[in-house]
JSON list of C-alpha atoms in Angstrom, two decimals:
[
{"chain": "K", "resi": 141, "resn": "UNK", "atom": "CA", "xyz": [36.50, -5.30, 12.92]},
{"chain": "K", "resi": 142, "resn": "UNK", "atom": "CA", "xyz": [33.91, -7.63, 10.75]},
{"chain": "K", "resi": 143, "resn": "UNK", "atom": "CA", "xyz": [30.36, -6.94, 9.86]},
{"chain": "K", "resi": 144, "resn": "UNK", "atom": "CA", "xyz": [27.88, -8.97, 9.92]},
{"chain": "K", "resi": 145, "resn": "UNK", "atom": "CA", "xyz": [25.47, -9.84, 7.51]},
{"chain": "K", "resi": 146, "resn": "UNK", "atom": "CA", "xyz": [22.08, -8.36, 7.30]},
{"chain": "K", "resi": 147, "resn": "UNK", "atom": "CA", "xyz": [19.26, -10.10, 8.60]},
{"chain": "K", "resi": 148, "resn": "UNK", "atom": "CA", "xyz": [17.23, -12.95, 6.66]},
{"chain": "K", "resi": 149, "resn": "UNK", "atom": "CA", "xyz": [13.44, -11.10, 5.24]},
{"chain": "K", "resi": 150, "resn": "UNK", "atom": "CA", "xyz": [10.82, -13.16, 6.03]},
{"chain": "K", "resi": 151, "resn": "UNK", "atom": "CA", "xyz": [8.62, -13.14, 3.12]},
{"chain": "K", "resi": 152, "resn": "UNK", "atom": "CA", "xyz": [4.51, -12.90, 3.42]},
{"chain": "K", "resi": 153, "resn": "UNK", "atom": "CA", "xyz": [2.55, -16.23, 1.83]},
{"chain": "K", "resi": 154, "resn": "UNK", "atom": "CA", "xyz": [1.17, -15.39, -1.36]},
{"chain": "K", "resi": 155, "resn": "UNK", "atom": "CA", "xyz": [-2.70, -15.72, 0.11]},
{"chain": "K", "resi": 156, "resn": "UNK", "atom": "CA", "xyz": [-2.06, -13.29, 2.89]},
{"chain": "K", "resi": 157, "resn": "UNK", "atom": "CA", "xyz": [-3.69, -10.32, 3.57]},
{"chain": "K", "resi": 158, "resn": "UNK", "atom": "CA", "xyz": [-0.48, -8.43, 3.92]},
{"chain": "K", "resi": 159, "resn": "UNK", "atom": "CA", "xyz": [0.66, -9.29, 0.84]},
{"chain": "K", "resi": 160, "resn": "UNK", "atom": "CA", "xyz": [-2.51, -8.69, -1.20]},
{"chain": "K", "resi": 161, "resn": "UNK", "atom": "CA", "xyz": [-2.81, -5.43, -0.09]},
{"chain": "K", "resi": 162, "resn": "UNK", "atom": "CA", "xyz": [1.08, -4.59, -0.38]},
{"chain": "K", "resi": 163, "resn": "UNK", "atom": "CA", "xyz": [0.66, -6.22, -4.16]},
{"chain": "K", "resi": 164, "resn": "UNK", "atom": "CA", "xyz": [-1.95, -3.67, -4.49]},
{"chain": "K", "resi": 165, "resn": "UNK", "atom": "CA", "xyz": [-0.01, -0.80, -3.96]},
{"chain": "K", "resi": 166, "resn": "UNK", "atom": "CA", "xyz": [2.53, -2.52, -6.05]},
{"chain": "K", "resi": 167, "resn": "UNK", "atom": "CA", "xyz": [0.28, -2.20, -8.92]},
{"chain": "K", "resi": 168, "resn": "UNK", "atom": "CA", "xyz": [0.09, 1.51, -8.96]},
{"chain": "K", "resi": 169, "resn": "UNK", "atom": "CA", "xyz": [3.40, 2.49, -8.95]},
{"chain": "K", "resi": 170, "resn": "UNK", "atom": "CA", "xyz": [4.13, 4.12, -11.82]},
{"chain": "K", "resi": 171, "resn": "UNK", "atom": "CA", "xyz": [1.69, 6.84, -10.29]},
{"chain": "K", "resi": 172, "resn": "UNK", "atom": "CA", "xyz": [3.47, 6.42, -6.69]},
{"chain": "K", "resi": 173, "resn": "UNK", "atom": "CA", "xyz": [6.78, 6.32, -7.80]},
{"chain": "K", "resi": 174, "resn": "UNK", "atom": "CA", "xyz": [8.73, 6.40, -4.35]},
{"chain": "K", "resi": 175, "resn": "UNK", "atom": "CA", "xyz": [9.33, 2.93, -2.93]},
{"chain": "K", "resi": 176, "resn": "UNK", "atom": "CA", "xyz": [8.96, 4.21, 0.58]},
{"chain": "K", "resi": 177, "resn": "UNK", "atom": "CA", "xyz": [5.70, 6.30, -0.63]},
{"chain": "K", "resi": 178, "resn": "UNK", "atom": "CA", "xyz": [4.56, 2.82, -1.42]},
{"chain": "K", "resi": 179, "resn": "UNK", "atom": "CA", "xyz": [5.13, 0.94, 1.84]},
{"chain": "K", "resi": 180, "resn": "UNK", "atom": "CA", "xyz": [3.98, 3.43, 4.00]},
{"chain": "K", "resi": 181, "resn": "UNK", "atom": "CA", "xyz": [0.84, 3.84, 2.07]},
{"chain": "K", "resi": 182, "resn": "UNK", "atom": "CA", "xyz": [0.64, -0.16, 2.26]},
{"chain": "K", "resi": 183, "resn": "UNK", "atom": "CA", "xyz": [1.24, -0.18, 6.07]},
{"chain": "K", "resi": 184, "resn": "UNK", "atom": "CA", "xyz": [-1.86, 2.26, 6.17]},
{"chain": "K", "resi": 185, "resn": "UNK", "atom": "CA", "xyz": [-4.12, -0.14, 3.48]},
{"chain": "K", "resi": 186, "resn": "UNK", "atom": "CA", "xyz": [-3.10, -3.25, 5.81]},
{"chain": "K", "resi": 187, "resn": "UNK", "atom": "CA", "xyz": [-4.32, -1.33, 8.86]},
{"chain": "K", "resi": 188, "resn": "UNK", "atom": "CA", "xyz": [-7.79, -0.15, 7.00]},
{"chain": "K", "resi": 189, "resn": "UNK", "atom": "CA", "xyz": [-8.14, -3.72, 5.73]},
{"chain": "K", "resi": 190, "resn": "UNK", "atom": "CA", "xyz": [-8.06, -5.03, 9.57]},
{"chain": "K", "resi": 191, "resn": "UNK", "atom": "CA", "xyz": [-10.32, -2.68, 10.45]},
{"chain": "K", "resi": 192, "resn": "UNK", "atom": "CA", "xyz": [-8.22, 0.27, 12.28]},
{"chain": "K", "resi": 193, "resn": "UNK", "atom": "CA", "xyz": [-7.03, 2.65, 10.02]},
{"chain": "K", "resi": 194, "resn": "UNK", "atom": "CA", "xyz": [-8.68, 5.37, 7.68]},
{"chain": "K", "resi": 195, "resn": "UNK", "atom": "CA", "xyz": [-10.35, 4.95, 4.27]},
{"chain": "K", "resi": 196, "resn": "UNK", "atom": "CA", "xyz": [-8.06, 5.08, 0.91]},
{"chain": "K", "resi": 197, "resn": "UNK", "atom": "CA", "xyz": [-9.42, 8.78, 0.30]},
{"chain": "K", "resi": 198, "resn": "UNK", "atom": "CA", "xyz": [-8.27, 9.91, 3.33]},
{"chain": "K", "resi": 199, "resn": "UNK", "atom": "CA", "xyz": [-4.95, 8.03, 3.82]},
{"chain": "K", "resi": 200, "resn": "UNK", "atom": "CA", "xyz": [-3.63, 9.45, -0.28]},
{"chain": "K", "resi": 201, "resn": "UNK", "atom": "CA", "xyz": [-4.08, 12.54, 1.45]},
{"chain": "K", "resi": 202, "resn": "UNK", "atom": "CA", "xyz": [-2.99, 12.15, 4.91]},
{"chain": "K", "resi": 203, "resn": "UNK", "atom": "CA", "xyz": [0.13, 9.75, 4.52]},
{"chain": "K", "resi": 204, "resn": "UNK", "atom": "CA", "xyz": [1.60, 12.74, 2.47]},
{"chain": "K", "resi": 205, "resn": "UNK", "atom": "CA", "xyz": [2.64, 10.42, -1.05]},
{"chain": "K", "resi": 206, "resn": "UNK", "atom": "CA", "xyz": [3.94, 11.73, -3.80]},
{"chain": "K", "resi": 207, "resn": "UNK", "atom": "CA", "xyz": [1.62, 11.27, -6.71]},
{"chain": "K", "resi": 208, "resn": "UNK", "atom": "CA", "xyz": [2.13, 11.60, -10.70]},
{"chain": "K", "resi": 209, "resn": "UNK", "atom": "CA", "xyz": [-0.10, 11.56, -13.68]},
{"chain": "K", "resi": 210, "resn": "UNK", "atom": "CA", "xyz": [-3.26, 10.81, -11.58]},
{"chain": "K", "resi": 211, "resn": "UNK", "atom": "CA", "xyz": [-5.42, 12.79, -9.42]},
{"chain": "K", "resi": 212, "resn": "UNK", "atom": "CA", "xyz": [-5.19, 11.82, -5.79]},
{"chain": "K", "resi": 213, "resn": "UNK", "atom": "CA", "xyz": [-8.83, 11.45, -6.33]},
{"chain": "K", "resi": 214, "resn": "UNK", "atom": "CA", "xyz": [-8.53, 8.91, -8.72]},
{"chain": "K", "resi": 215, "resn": "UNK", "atom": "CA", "xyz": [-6.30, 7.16, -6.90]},
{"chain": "K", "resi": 216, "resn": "UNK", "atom": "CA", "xyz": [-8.00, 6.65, -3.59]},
{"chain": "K", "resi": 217, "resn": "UNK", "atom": "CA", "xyz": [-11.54, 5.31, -6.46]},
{"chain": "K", "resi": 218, "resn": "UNK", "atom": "CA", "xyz": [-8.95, 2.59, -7.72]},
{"chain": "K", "resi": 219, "resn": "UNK", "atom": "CA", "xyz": [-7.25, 1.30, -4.36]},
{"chain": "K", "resi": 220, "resn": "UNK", "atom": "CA", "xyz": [-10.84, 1.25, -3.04]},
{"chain": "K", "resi": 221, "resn": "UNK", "atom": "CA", "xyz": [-11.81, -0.89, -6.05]},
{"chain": "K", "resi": 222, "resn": "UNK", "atom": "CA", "xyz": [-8.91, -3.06, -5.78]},
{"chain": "K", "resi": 223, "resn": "UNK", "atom": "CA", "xyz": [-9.38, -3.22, -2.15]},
{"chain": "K", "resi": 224, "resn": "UNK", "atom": "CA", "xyz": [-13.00, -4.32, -2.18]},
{"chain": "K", "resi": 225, "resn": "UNK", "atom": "CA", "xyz": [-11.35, -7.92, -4.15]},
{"chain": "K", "resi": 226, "resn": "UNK", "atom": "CA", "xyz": [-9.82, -9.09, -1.18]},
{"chain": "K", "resi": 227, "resn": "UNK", "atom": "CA", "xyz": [-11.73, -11.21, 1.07]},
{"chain": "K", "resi": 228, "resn": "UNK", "atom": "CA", "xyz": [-11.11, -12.35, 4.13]}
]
């Protein structure tokens, strides 16, 4: 029996929304240290950003991340700063 390789990953373009907002959460993670803390809090961004999700302060809270050396507070003021940069 053989296995077969995993599937190809189709990176985002740099200029994407789904990457700017991913490369956000990227930036804080030395206070989100769990990579899968991280992508599910970017799925939630990406889906705020589009219009159909819930604000940062809500979604620190709700999405149930792990967070060290910063308030969740704090947090949600910086992702909503660094949020407000993109435009679309």
């Amino acid at each position: 029996m053989t296995t077969l390789s995993a599937p190809g990953t189709k990176l985002y373009p740099e200029n994407s929304i789904e990457k700017k907002v991913y490369g956000i959460v990227e930036q804080f993670k030395e206070f989100i240290p769990v990579m899968n803390d991280r992508n599910r809090l970017g799925f939630c961004l990406y889906k705020y950003v589009k219009g159909g999700g819930d604000k940062p302060e809500i979604l620190v809270k709700s999405t149930k991340i792990n967070v060290v050396g910063i308030s969740k507070e704090d947090l949600a003021k910086k992702l909503n700063e660094e949020i407000s940069k993109i435009s679309q």
